[in-house]
Amino acid sequence: MTFCPPPSTSEKPAEPKREEQARDVCLRLLTVRARTRAELEAQLTKRGYPEDVSARVLDRLVEVGLLDDAAFAEEWVRSRRTNSGKGKRALAAELRTKGVDAELIASTLDSVDAGEWRVQAEQLVANKLRRERLDDELKVTRRLVAMLARRGYSQGMAFDVVSTQLAQERERRAV
């Protein structure tokens, strides 16, 4: 008769439970809004889950399609452009803080036509100009260029858009 030791009570039985808990944390976070892999990884680390458990859970979420950084980046850019009027630089910075890969950021932002960025900037400036008094055009120009710069538009484009829109607004008010 051979001796069989009792099953070990070490980490093995707890692993599936920890994975299940980590998966529940991720699913709860994903129900609020879409997130990047880096964001979920940071949350799991913050809650004390081991790296191997986190990696398995996150790999499984990617596998089933619940976690997709590329889709997140595209949706983030679309949403922030539409709702906040953000420019390329601001969106790149936001995506970097969310943990999106630099190549993915570049490809996502490059997928938006350059003309669309300009149209967005023109709309922002036109909306602001309607409420501005044009007695001090230098002050108005500085204010509008600064507004576009804060939203992540390049200085050259911002100045060009503001001068064009200012000329159109002057012409519109003259009629």
Coordinates of N, CA, C and O in Angstrom, one line a residue:
M1 N 0.8 -1.2 0.0 CA 0.0 0.0 0.0 C 0.9 1.2 0.0 O 1.8 1.4 0.8
T2 N 0.6 2.2 -0.9 CA 1.4 3.4 -1.0 C 0.7 4.5 -0.3 O -0.5 4.6 -0.3
F3 N 1.5 5.4 0.2 CA 1.0 6.6 0.9 C 0.7 7.7 -0.1 O 1.6 8.1 -0.8
C4 N -0.5 8.3 0.0 CA -0.9 9.4 -0.9 C -1.1 10.6 0.1 O -2.0 10.6 0.9
P5 N -0.3 11.7 -0.1 CA -0.5 12.8 0.8 C -1.8 13.5 0.5 O -2.3 13.5 -0.6
P6 N -2.3 14.2 1.5 CA -3.6 14.9 1.2 C -3.3 16.1 0.2 O -2.2 16.6 0.1
P7 N -4.4 16.5 -0.5 CA -4.2 17.6 -1.4 C -3.6 18.8 -0.7 O -4.0 19.1 0.4
S8 N -2.8 19.5 -1.4 CA -2.2 20.7 -0.9 C -3.2 21.8 -0.7 O -4.1 22.0 -1.5
T9 N -3.1 22.6 0.4 CA -4.0 23.7 0.6 C -3.3 25.0 0.3 O -3.7 26.0 0.9
S10 N -2.3 25.0 -0.5 CA -1.6 26.2 -0.8 C -2.4 27.1 -1.8 O -3.6 27.0 -1.8
E11 N -1.7 27.9 -2.6 CA -2.3 28.8 -3.5 C -3.2 28.2 -4.6 O -4.1 28.9 -5.1
K12 N -3.0 27.0 -5.0 CA -3.7 26.5 -6.1 C -5.3 26.6 -6.1 O -5.8 27.2 -7.0
P13 N -6.0 26.2 -5.0 CA -7.4 26.4 -5.0 C -7.8 27.9 -5.0 O -8.9 28.2 -5.5
A14 N -7.0 28.8 -4.4 CA -7.4 30.2 -4.4 C -7.3 30.9 -5.7 O -7.9 31.9 -5.9
E15 N -6.4 30.4 -6.6 CA -6.1 31.0 -7.9 C -7.4 31.2 -8.7 O -7.7 32.3 -9.1
P16 N -8.2 30.2 -8.9 CA -9.5 30.4 -9.7 C -10.4 31.4 -9.0 O -11.0 32.2 -9.7
K17 N -10.4 31.4 -7.7 CA -11.3 32.4 -7.0 C -10.7 33.8 -7.2 O -11.5 34.7 -7.5
R18 N -9.4 34.0 -7.1 CA -8.8 35.3 -7.4 C -9.1 35.8 -8.8 O -9.3 36.9 -9.1
E19 N -9.0 34.9 -9.8 CA -9.2 35.2 -11.2 C -10.7 35.6 -11.3 O -11.0 36.6 -12.0
E20 N -11.6 34.9 -10.7 CA -13.0 35.3 -10.8 C -13.3 36.7 -10.2 O -14.0 37.5 -10.8
Q21 N -12.6 36.9 -9.1 CA -12.8 38.3 -8.4 C -12.2 39.3 -9.3 O -12.8 40.4 -9.5
A22 N -11.0 39.1 -9.9 CA -10.4 40.1 -10.8 C -11.3 40.3 -12.0 O -11.4 41.4 -12.5
R23 N -11.8 39.2 -12.6 CA -12.7 39.4 -13.7 C -13.9 40.2 -13.4 O -14.4 41.1 -14.1
D24 N -14.5 40.0 -12.2 CA -15.7 40.7 -11.7 C -15.3 42.2 -11.6 O -16.1 43.1 -12.0
V25 N -14.2 42.5 -11.1 CA -13.7 43.9 -11.0 C -13.7 44.5 -12.3 O -14.2 45.6 -12.6
C26 N -13.0 43.8 -13.3 CA -12.9 44.4 -14.6 C -14.3 44.6 -15.3 O -14.5 45.6 -15.9
L27 N -15.1 43.6 -15.2 CA -16.5 43.7 -15.8 C -17.2 44.9 -15.2 O -17.9 45.6 -15.9
R28 N -17.1 45.1 -13.9 CA -17.8 46.2 -13.2 C -17.3 47.5 -13.8 O -18.0 48.4 -14.1
L29 N -16.0 47.6 -13.9 CA -15.4 48.9 -14.5 C -15.8 49.1 -15.9 O -16.0 50.2 -16.3
L30 N -15.9 48.0 -16.7 CA -16.2 48.1 -18.1 C -17.7 48.4 -18.3 O -18.1 48.9 -19.4
T31 N -18.5 48.2 -17.3 CA -20.0 48.6 -17.5 C -20.1 50.1 -17.4 O -21.1 50.6 -17.9
V32 N -19.2 50.7 -16.6 CA -19.3 52.2 -16.5 C -18.9 52.9 -17.8 O -19.7 53.7 -18.3
R33 N -17.8 52.5 -18.4 CA -17.3 53.0 -19.6 C -16.2 52.1 -20.2 O -15.7 51.3 -19.4
A34 N -16.0 52.3 -21.5 CA -14.9 51.5 -22.1 C -13.6 51.9 -21.4 O -13.4 53.1 -21.1
R35 N -12.6 51.0 -21.3 CA -11.3 51.3 -20.7 C -10.2 50.6 -21.5 O -10.5 49.7 -22.3
T36 N -9.0 51.1 -21.3 CA -7.9 50.4 -21.9 C -7.4 49.3 -21.1 O -7.7 49.2 -19.9
R37 N -6.5 48.5 -21.7 CA -5.9 47.4 -20.9 C -5.1 48.0 -19.8 O -5.1 47.5 -18.7
A38 N -4.3 49.1 -20.0 CA -3.5 49.7 -19.0 C -4.3 50.2 -17.8 O -3.9 50.1 -16.7
E39 N -5.5 50.8 -18.1 CA -6.3 51.2 -17.0 C -6.8 50.1 -16.1 O -6.8 50.2 -14.9
L40 N -7.3 49.0 -16.8 CA -7.7 47.9 -16.0 C -6.6 47.2 -15.2 O -6.7 46.8 -14.1
E41 N -5.4 47.1 -15.9 CA -4.2 46.6 -15.2 C -3.9 47.4 -14.0 O -3.6 46.8 -12.9
A42 N -3.9 48.7 -14.1 CA -3.6 49.6 -13.0 C -4.6 49.4 -11.8 O -4.3 49.3 -10.6
Q43 N -5.9 49.2 -12.2 CA -6.9 49.0 -11.2 C -6.7 47.7 -10.4 O -6.9 47.6 -9.2
L44 N -6.4 46.6 -11.2 CA -6.2 45.3 -10.6 C -4.9 45.4 -9.7 O -4.9 44.8 -8.6
T45 N -3.9 46.0 -10.1 CA -2.7 46.2 -9.3 C -3.0 46.9 -8.0 O -2.5 46.6 -6.9
K46 N -3.7 48.0 -8.2 CA -4.1 48.8 -7.0 C -4.9 48.0 -6.0 O -4.8 48.2 -4.8
R47 N -5.7 47.1 -6.5 CA -6.5 46.2 -5.6 C -5.7 45.0 -5.1 O -6.2 44.1 -4.4
G48 N -4.4 44.9 -5.5 CA -3.6 43.8 -4.9 C -3.6 42.5 -5.7 O -3.2 41.5 -5.1
Y49 N -4.1 42.4 -6.9 CA -4.1 41.2 -7.6 C -2.7 40.9 -8.2 O -2.0 41.8 -8.7
P50 N -2.2 39.7 -8.1 CA -0.9 39.3 -8.7 C -0.9 39.6 -10.2 O -1.9 39.5 -10.9
E51 N 0.3 39.8 -10.7 CA 0.4 40.1 -12.2 C 0.0 39.0 -13.1 O -0.7 39.2 -14.1
D52 N 0.3 37.7 -12.6 CA -0.1 36.6 -13.5 C -1.7 36.4 -13.5 O -2.2 36.1 -14.6
V53 N -2.3 36.7 -12.4 CA -3.8 36.6 -12.4 C -4.4 37.7 -13.3 O -5.2 37.5 -14.2
S54 N -3.8 38.9 -13.2 CA -4.3 40.1 -14.0 C -4.1 39.8 -15.5 O -5.0 40.0 -16.3
A55 N -2.9 39.3 -15.8 CA -2.6 39.0 -17.2 C -3.6 38.0 -17.8 O -4.1 38.2 -18.9
R56 N -3.8 36.9 -17.1 CA -4.8 35.9 -17.6 C -6.2 36.5 -17.8 O -6.8 36.3 -18.8
V57 N -6.6 37.3 -16.8 CA -8.0 37.9 -16.9 C -8.0 38.8 -18.1 O -9.0 38.8 -18.9
L58 N -7.0 39.7 -18.2 CA -7.0 40.7 -19.3 C -6.9 40.0 -20.6 O -7.6 40.5 -21.6
D59 N -6.1 39.0 -20.7 CA -5.9 38.3 -22.0 C -7.3 37.7 -22.4 O -7.6 37.7 -23.6
R60 N -8.0 37.1 -21.4 CA -9.3 36.5 -21.7 C -10.3 37.6 -22.1 O -11.1 37.4 -23.1
L61 N -10.3 38.8 -21.5 CA -11.2 39.9 -21.9 C -10.9 40.3 -23.4 O -11.8 40.6 -24.1
V62 N -9.6 40.3 -23.7 CA -9.2 40.7 -25.1 C -9.7 39.6 -26.0 O -10.3 39.9 -27.1
E63 N -9.5 38.4 -25.6 CA -9.9 37.2 -26.5 C -11.4 37.2 -26.8 O -11.8 37.0 -27.9
V64 N -12.2 37.6 -25.8 CA -13.7 37.6 -26.1 C -14.2 38.9 -26.6 O -15.4 39.1 -26.9
G65 N -13.3 39.9 -26.8 CA -13.7 41.1 -27.4 C -14.2 42.2 -26.5 O -14.7 43.2 -27.0
L66 N -14.1 42.0 -25.2 CA -14.6 43.1 -24.3 C -13.5 44.2 -24.0 O -13.8 45.2 -23.5
L67 N -12.3 43.9 -24.4 CA -11.2 44.8 -24.2 C -10.4 45.0 -25.5 O -9.8 44.0 -26.0
D68 N -10.5 46.2 -26.1 CA -9.8 46.5 -27.3 C -9.3 47.9 -27.3 O -10.1 48.9 -27.4
D69 N -8.0 48.1 -27.2 CA -7.4 49.4 -27.1 C -7.7 50.2 -28.4 O -7.9 51.4 -28.4
A70 N -7.6 49.5 -29.6 CA -7.8 50.2 -30.8 C -9.2 50.8 -30.9 O -9.4 52.0 -31.3
A71 N -10.2 50.0 -30.6 CA -11.6 50.5 -30.6 C -11.8 51.6 -29.6 O -12.5 52.5 -29.8
F72 N -11.2 51.4 -28.4 CA -11.3 52.5 -27.4 C -10.7 53.8 -27.9 O -11.3 54.8 -27.7
A73 N -9.5 53.7 -28.5 CA -8.9 55.0 -29.0 C -9.8 55.6 -30.1 O -10.0 56.9 -30.1
E74 N -10.3 54.8 -31.0 CA -11.2 55.4 -32.1 C -12.4 56.1 -31.4 O -12.8 57.2 -31.8
E75 N -13.1 55.4 -30.5 CA -14.3 55.9 -29.9 C -13.9 57.2 -29.0 O -14.7 58.1 -29.0
W76 N -12.8 57.1 -28.3 CA -12.4 58.3 -27.5 C -12.2 59.5 -28.4 O -12.7 60.6 -28.1
V77 N -11.5 59.3 -29.5 CA -11.2 60.4 -30.4 C -12.5 61.0 -31.0 O -12.7 62.2 -31.0
R78 N -13.4 60.1 -31.5 CA -14.6 60.5 -32.0 C -15.5 61.3 -31.0 O -16.0 62.4 -31.3
S79 N -15.6 60.8 -29.8 CA -16.4 61.4 -28.8 C -15.8 62.7 -28.3 O -16.5 63.7 -28.2
R80 N -14.5 62.8 -28.1 CA -13.9 64.0 -27.6 C -13.9 65.1 -28.7 O -13.9 66.3 -28.3
R81 N -13.7 64.7 -29.9 CA -13.8 65.7 -31.0 C -15.2 66.3 -31.1 O -15.4 67.5 -31.2
T82 N -16.2 65.4 -31.0 CA -17.6 65.8 -31.2 C -18.1 66.7 -30.0 O -18.6 67.7 -30.2
N83 N -17.8 66.2 -28.8 CA -18.4 66.8 -27.6 C -17.5 67.9 -27.0 O -18.1 68.9 -26.4
S84 N -16.2 67.9 -27.2 CA -15.4 68.9 -26.5 C -14.6 69.7 -27.5 O -13.9 70.6 -27.1
G85 N -14.6 69.3 -28.8 CA -13.9 70.1 -29.8 C -12.4 70.0 -29.6 O -11.6 70.9 -30.0
K86 N -11.9 68.9 -29.1 CA -10.5 68.7 -28.9 C -9.7 68.5 -30.2 O -10.2 68.0 -31.1
G87 N -8.5 69.1 -30.2 CA -7.6 69.0 -31.3 C -6.6 67.8 -31.1 O -6.7 67.0 -30.2
K88 N -5.8 67.6 -32.1 CA -4.9 66.4 -32.2 C -4.0 66.3 -31.0 O -3.9 65.2 -30.4
R89 N -3.3 67.4 -30.6 CA -2.4 67.3 -29.5 C -3.0 67.0 -28.2 O -2.5 66.2 -27.4
A90 N -4.2 67.6 -27.9 CA -4.9 67.3 -26.7 C -5.4 65.8 -26.6 O -5.3 65.2 -25.6
L91 N -5.9 65.3 -27.8 CA -6.3 64.0 -27.8 C -5.2 63.0 -27.6 O -5.3 62.0 -27.0
A92 N -4.1 63.3 -28.2 CA -2.9 62.4 -28.1 C -2.5 62.4 -26.6 O -2.2 61.3 -26.1
A93 N -2.5 63.5 -26.0 CA -2.1 63.5 -24.5 C -3.1 62.7 -23.7 O -2.7 62.0 -22.8
E94 N -4.4 62.9 -24.0 CA -5.4 62.1 -23.2 C -5.2 60.6 -23.4 O -5.3 59.9 -22.4
L95 N -5.0 60.2 -24.6 CA -4.8 58.8 -24.9 C -3.6 58.2 -24.3 O -3.5 57.1 -23.8
R96 N -2.5 59.1 -24.2 CA -1.3 58.6 -23.5 C -1.5 58.4 -22.1 O -1.1 57.4 -21.5
T97 N -2.3 59.3 -21.4 CA -2.6 59.1 -20.0 C -3.5 57.9 -19.8 O -3.5 57.3 -18.7
K98 N -4.2 57.5 -20.8 CA -5.1 56.3 -20.7 C -4.3 55.0 -20.9 O -4.8 53.9 -20.8
G99 N -3.0 55.1 -21.3 CA -2.2 54.0 -21.5 C -2.2 53.4 -22.9 O -1.8 52.2 -23.1
V100 N -2.7 54.1 -23.9 CA -2.7 53.6 -25.3 C -1.4 53.7 -25.9 O -0.6 54.7 -25.7
D101 N -1.0 52.7 -26.7 CA 0.3 52.7 -27.3 C 0.5 53.8 -28.3 O -0.4 54.3 -29.0
A102 N 1.7 54.4 -28.4 CA 2.0 55.5 -29.2 C 1.7 55.3 -30.7 O 1.2 56.2 -31.3
E103 N 2.0 54.1 -31.2 CA 1.7 53.8 -32.6 C 0.2 53.8 -32.8 O -0.2 54.3 -33.9
L104 N -0.5 53.3 -31.9 CA -2.0 53.2 -32.0 C -2.6 54.6 -32.0 O -3.5 55.0 -32.7
I105 N -2.0 55.5 -31.1 CA -2.4 56.9 -31.0 C -2.2 57.6 -32.4 O -3.1 58.2 -32.9
A106 N -1.0 57.4 -32.9 CA -0.7 58.0 -34.2 C -1.6 57.6 -35.3 O -2.1 58.4 -36.1
S107 N -1.8 56.3 -35.4 CA -2.7 55.8 -36.5 C -4.1 56.2 -36.3 O -4.8 56.5 -37.3
T108 N -4.6 56.3 -35.1 CA -6.0 56.7 -34.8 C -6.1 58.1 -35.2 O -7.1 58.5 -35.9
L109 N -5.2 59.0 -34.8 CA -5.3 60.4 -35.1 C -5.1 60.7 -36.6 O -5.7 61.6 -37.1
D110 N -4.2 59.9 -37.2 CA -4.0 60.1 -38.6 C -5.2 59.6 -39.5 O -5.3 60.1 -40.6
S111 N -6.0 58.8 -38.9 CA -7.2 58.3 -39.7 C -8.2 59.5 -39.8 O -9.1 59.4 -40.7
V112 N -8.1 60.5 -39.0 CA -9.0 61.7 -39.2 C -8.4 62.6 -40.2 O -7.2 63.0 -40.1
D113 N -9.2 63.0 -41.2 CA -8.7 63.8 -42.3 C -8.3 65.2 -41.7 O -9.0 65.8 -40.8
A114 N -7.2 65.8 -42.2 CA -6.7 67.1 -41.8 C -7.8 68.2 -42.0 O -7.9 69.1 -41.2
G115 N -8.6 68.0 -43.0 CA -9.7 69.0 -43.2 C -10.7 69.0 -42.1 O -11.3 70.0 -41.8
E116 N -10.9 67.8 -41.6 CA -11.9 67.7 -40.5 C -11.5 68.5 -39.2 O -12.3 69.1 -38.5
W117 N -10.1 68.4 -38.9 CA -9.6 69.2 -37.8 C -9.8 70.7 -38.0 O -10.2 71.4 -37.1
R118 N -9.6 71.1 -39.2 CA -9.8 72.6 -39.5 C -11.2 73.0 -39.5 O -11.5 74.0 -38.9
V119 N -12.1 72.2 -40.0 CA -13.5 72.5 -39.9 C -14.0 72.6 -38.5 O -14.7 73.5 -38.1
Q120 N -13.5 71.7 -37.7 CA -13.9 71.7 -36.2 C -13.4 73.0 -35.6 O -14.1 73.7 -34.9
A121 N -12.1 73.4 -35.9 CA -11.6 74.6 -35.3 C -12.4 75.9 -35.8 O -12.7 76.8 -35.1
E122 N -12.8 75.8 -37.1 CA -13.5 77.0 -37.7 C -14.9 77.1 -37.0 O -15.4 78.2 -36.7
Q123 N -15.5 75.9 -36.7 CA -16.8 76.0 -36.0 C -16.7 76.5 -34.6 O -17.5 77.3 -34.1
L124 N -15.6 76.1 -33.9 CA -15.4 76.6 -32.5 C -15.2 78.1 -32.5 O -15.8 78.9 -31.7
V125 N -14.4 78.6 -33.5 CA -14.1 80.0 -33.5 C -15.3 80.8 -34.0 O -15.7 81.9 -33.4
A126 N -16.1 80.3 -35.0 CA -17.3 81.0 -35.4 C -18.3 81.1 -34.3 O -18.9 82.2 -34.1
N127 N -18.5 80.1 -33.5 CA -19.4 80.2 -32.4 C -19.0 81.2 -31.3 O -19.8 81.9 -30.8
K128 N -17.7 81.3 -31.1 CA -17.2 82.3 -30.1 C -17.3 83.7 -30.7 O -17.6 84.6 -29.9
L129 N -17.0 83.8 -32.0 CA -17.0 85.2 -32.6 C -18.3 85.8 -32.6 O -18.4 87.1 -32.5
R130 N -19.4 85.1 -32.7 CA -20.7 85.7 -32.7 C -21.0 86.5 -31.4 O -21.8 87.4 -31.4
R131 N -20.4 86.1 -30.3 CA -20.6 86.7 -29.0 C -19.5 87.8 -28.7 O -19.6 88.4 -27.6
E132 N -18.5 87.9 -29.5 CA -17.4 88.9 -29.3 C -17.7 90.2 -29.9 O -18.3 90.4 -30.9
R133 N -17.3 91.3 -29.2 CA -17.3 92.6 -29.7 C -15.9 92.8 -30.5 O -14.9 92.4 -30.0
L134 N -16.0 93.3 -31.7 CA -14.8 93.4 -32.5 C -14.1 94.8 -32.4 O -13.3 95.1 -33.3
D135 N -14.3 95.5 -31.3 CA -13.6 96.8 -31.2 C -12.1 96.7 -31.0 O -11.4 97.5 -31.4
D136 N -11.7 95.6 -30.4 CA -10.2 95.4 -30.2 C -9.9 94.0 -30.8 O -9.9 93.0 -30.1
E137 N -9.6 94.0 -32.1 CA -9.4 92.7 -32.8 C -8.1 92.0 -32.4 O -8.1 90.7 -32.4
L138 N -7.1 92.7 -31.9 CA -5.9 92.0 -31.4 C -6.2 91.2 -30.2 O -5.8 90.0 -30.1
K139 N -7.0 91.8 -29.3 CA -7.4 91.1 -28.1 C -8.3 89.9 -28.4 O -8.1 88.8 -27.8
V140 N -9.2 90.0 -29.3 CA -10.1 88.9 -29.7 C -9.3 87.8 -30.4 O -9.5 86.6 -30.1
T141 N -8.3 88.2 -31.2 CA -7.5 87.2 -31.9 C -6.7 86.4 -30.9 O -6.6 85.2 -30.9
R142 N -6.0 87.1 -29.9 CA -5.2 86.4 -28.9 C -6.1 85.5 -28.1 O -5.8 84.3 -27.8
R143 N -7.3 85.9 -27.7 CA -8.2 85.1 -26.9 C -8.6 83.8 -27.7 O -8.6 82.7 -27.2
L144 N -9.0 84.0 -29.0 CA -9.4 82.8 -29.8 C -8.3 81.9 -30.1 O -8.5 80.6 -30.1
V145 N -7.1 82.4 -30.4 CA -6.0 81.5 -30.7 C -5.6 80.7 -29.4 O -5.3 79.5 -29.4
A146 N -5.7 81.4 -28.2 CA -5.4 80.7 -27.0 C -6.4 79.6 -26.7 O -6.1 78.6 -26.2
M147 N -7.7 79.9 -27.0 CA -8.8 78.9 -26.8 C -8.5 77.7 -27.7 O -8.6 76.5 -27.2
L148 N -8.1 77.9 -28.9 CA -7.8 76.7 -29.8 C -6.5 76.0 -29.3 O -6.5 74.8 -29.3
A149 N -5.5 76.7 -28.8 CA -4.3 76.1 -28.3 C -4.6 75.2 -27.1 O -4.1 74.1 -27.0
R150 N -5.5 75.7 -26.2 CA -5.8 74.9 -25.0 C -6.5 73.6 -25.4 O -6.5 72.6 -24.7
R151 N -7.2 73.7 -26.5 CA -8.0 72.5 -27.0 C -7.1 71.6 -27.8 O -7.6 70.6 -28.3
G152 N -5.8 71.9 -28.1 CA -4.9 71.0 -28.7 C -4.7 71.3 -30.2 O -4.2 70.4 -30.9
Y153 N -5.1 72.4 -30.7 CA -4.8 72.7 -32.1 C -3.5 73.4 -32.2 O -3.0 74.1 -31.3
S154 N -2.8 73.2 -33.4 CA -1.5 73.8 -33.6 C -1.6 75.3 -33.7 O -2.6 75.8 -34.1
Q155 N -0.6 76.0 -33.3 CA -0.6 77.5 -33.3 C -0.8 78.0 -34.7 O -1.5 79.0 -34.8
G156 N -0.1 77.5 -35.6 CA -0.2 77.9 -37.0 C -1.7 77.8 -37.5 O -2.2 78.8 -38.1
M157 N -2.2 76.7 -37.3 CA -3.6 76.5 -37.8 C -4.6 77.4 -37.0 O -5.5 78.0 -37.6
A158 N -4.3 77.5 -35.7 CA -5.2 78.3 -34.9 C -5.2 79.8 -35.4 O -6.3 80.4 -35.6
F159 N -4.0 80.3 -35.6 CA -3.9 81.7 -36.1 C -4.6 81.9 -37.4 O -5.3 82.9 -37.7
D160 N -4.3 80.9 -38.3 CA -4.9 81.0 -39.7 C -6.4 81.0 -39.6 O -7.1 81.7 -40.3
V161 N -7.0 80.0 -38.8 CA -8.4 79.9 -38.7 C -9.0 81.2 -38.1 O -10.0 81.7 -38.6
V162 N -8.4 81.7 -37.0 CA -8.9 82.9 -36.4 C -8.9 84.1 -37.3 O -9.9 84.8 -37.4
S163 N -7.8 84.3 -38.1 CA -7.8 85.4 -39.0 C -8.8 85.3 -40.1 O -9.5 86.3 -40.5
T164 N -9.0 84.1 -40.6 CA -10.0 83.9 -41.7 C -11.4 84.1 -41.1 O -12.2 84.8 -41.7
Q165 N -11.7 83.5 -40.0 CA -13.0 83.7 -39.4 C -13.3 85.1 -39.0 O -14.4 85.6 -39.1
L166 N -12.3 85.8 -38.5 CA -12.4 87.2 -38.1 C -12.8 88.1 -39.3 O -13.7 88.9 -39.2
A167 N -12.1 87.8 -40.4 CA -12.4 88.5 -41.7 C -13.9 88.3 -42.1 O -14.6 89.2 -42.5
Q168 N -14.3 87.0 -42.0 CA -15.7 86.7 -42.4 C -16.7 87.3 -41.5 O -17.7 87.8 -42.0
E169 N -16.4 87.4 -40.2 CA -17.3 87.9 -39.3 C -17.4 89.5 -39.5 O -18.5 90.1 -39.4
R170 N -16.3 90.1 -39.7 CA -16.2 91.5 -40.0 C -17.1 91.8 -41.2 O -17.9 92.8 -41.2
E171 N -17.0 91.0 -42.3 CA -17.7 91.2 -43.5 C -19.2 90.9 -43.2 O -20.1 91.7 -43.7
R172 N -19.5 89.9 -42.4 CA -20.9 89.6 -42.1 C -21.6 90.8 -41.3 O -22.7 91.2 -41.6
R173 N -20.8 91.4 -40.4 CA -21.4 92.5 -39.6 C -21.5 93.8 -40.4 O -22.3 94.6 -40.1
A174 N -20.7 93.9 -41.5 CA -20.7 95.1 -42.3 C -22.0 95.2 -43.1 O -22.5 96.2 -43.5
V175 N -22.6 94.0 -43.4 CA -23.8 94.0 -44.3 C -25.0 94.3 -43.5 O -25.4 94.9 -42.7

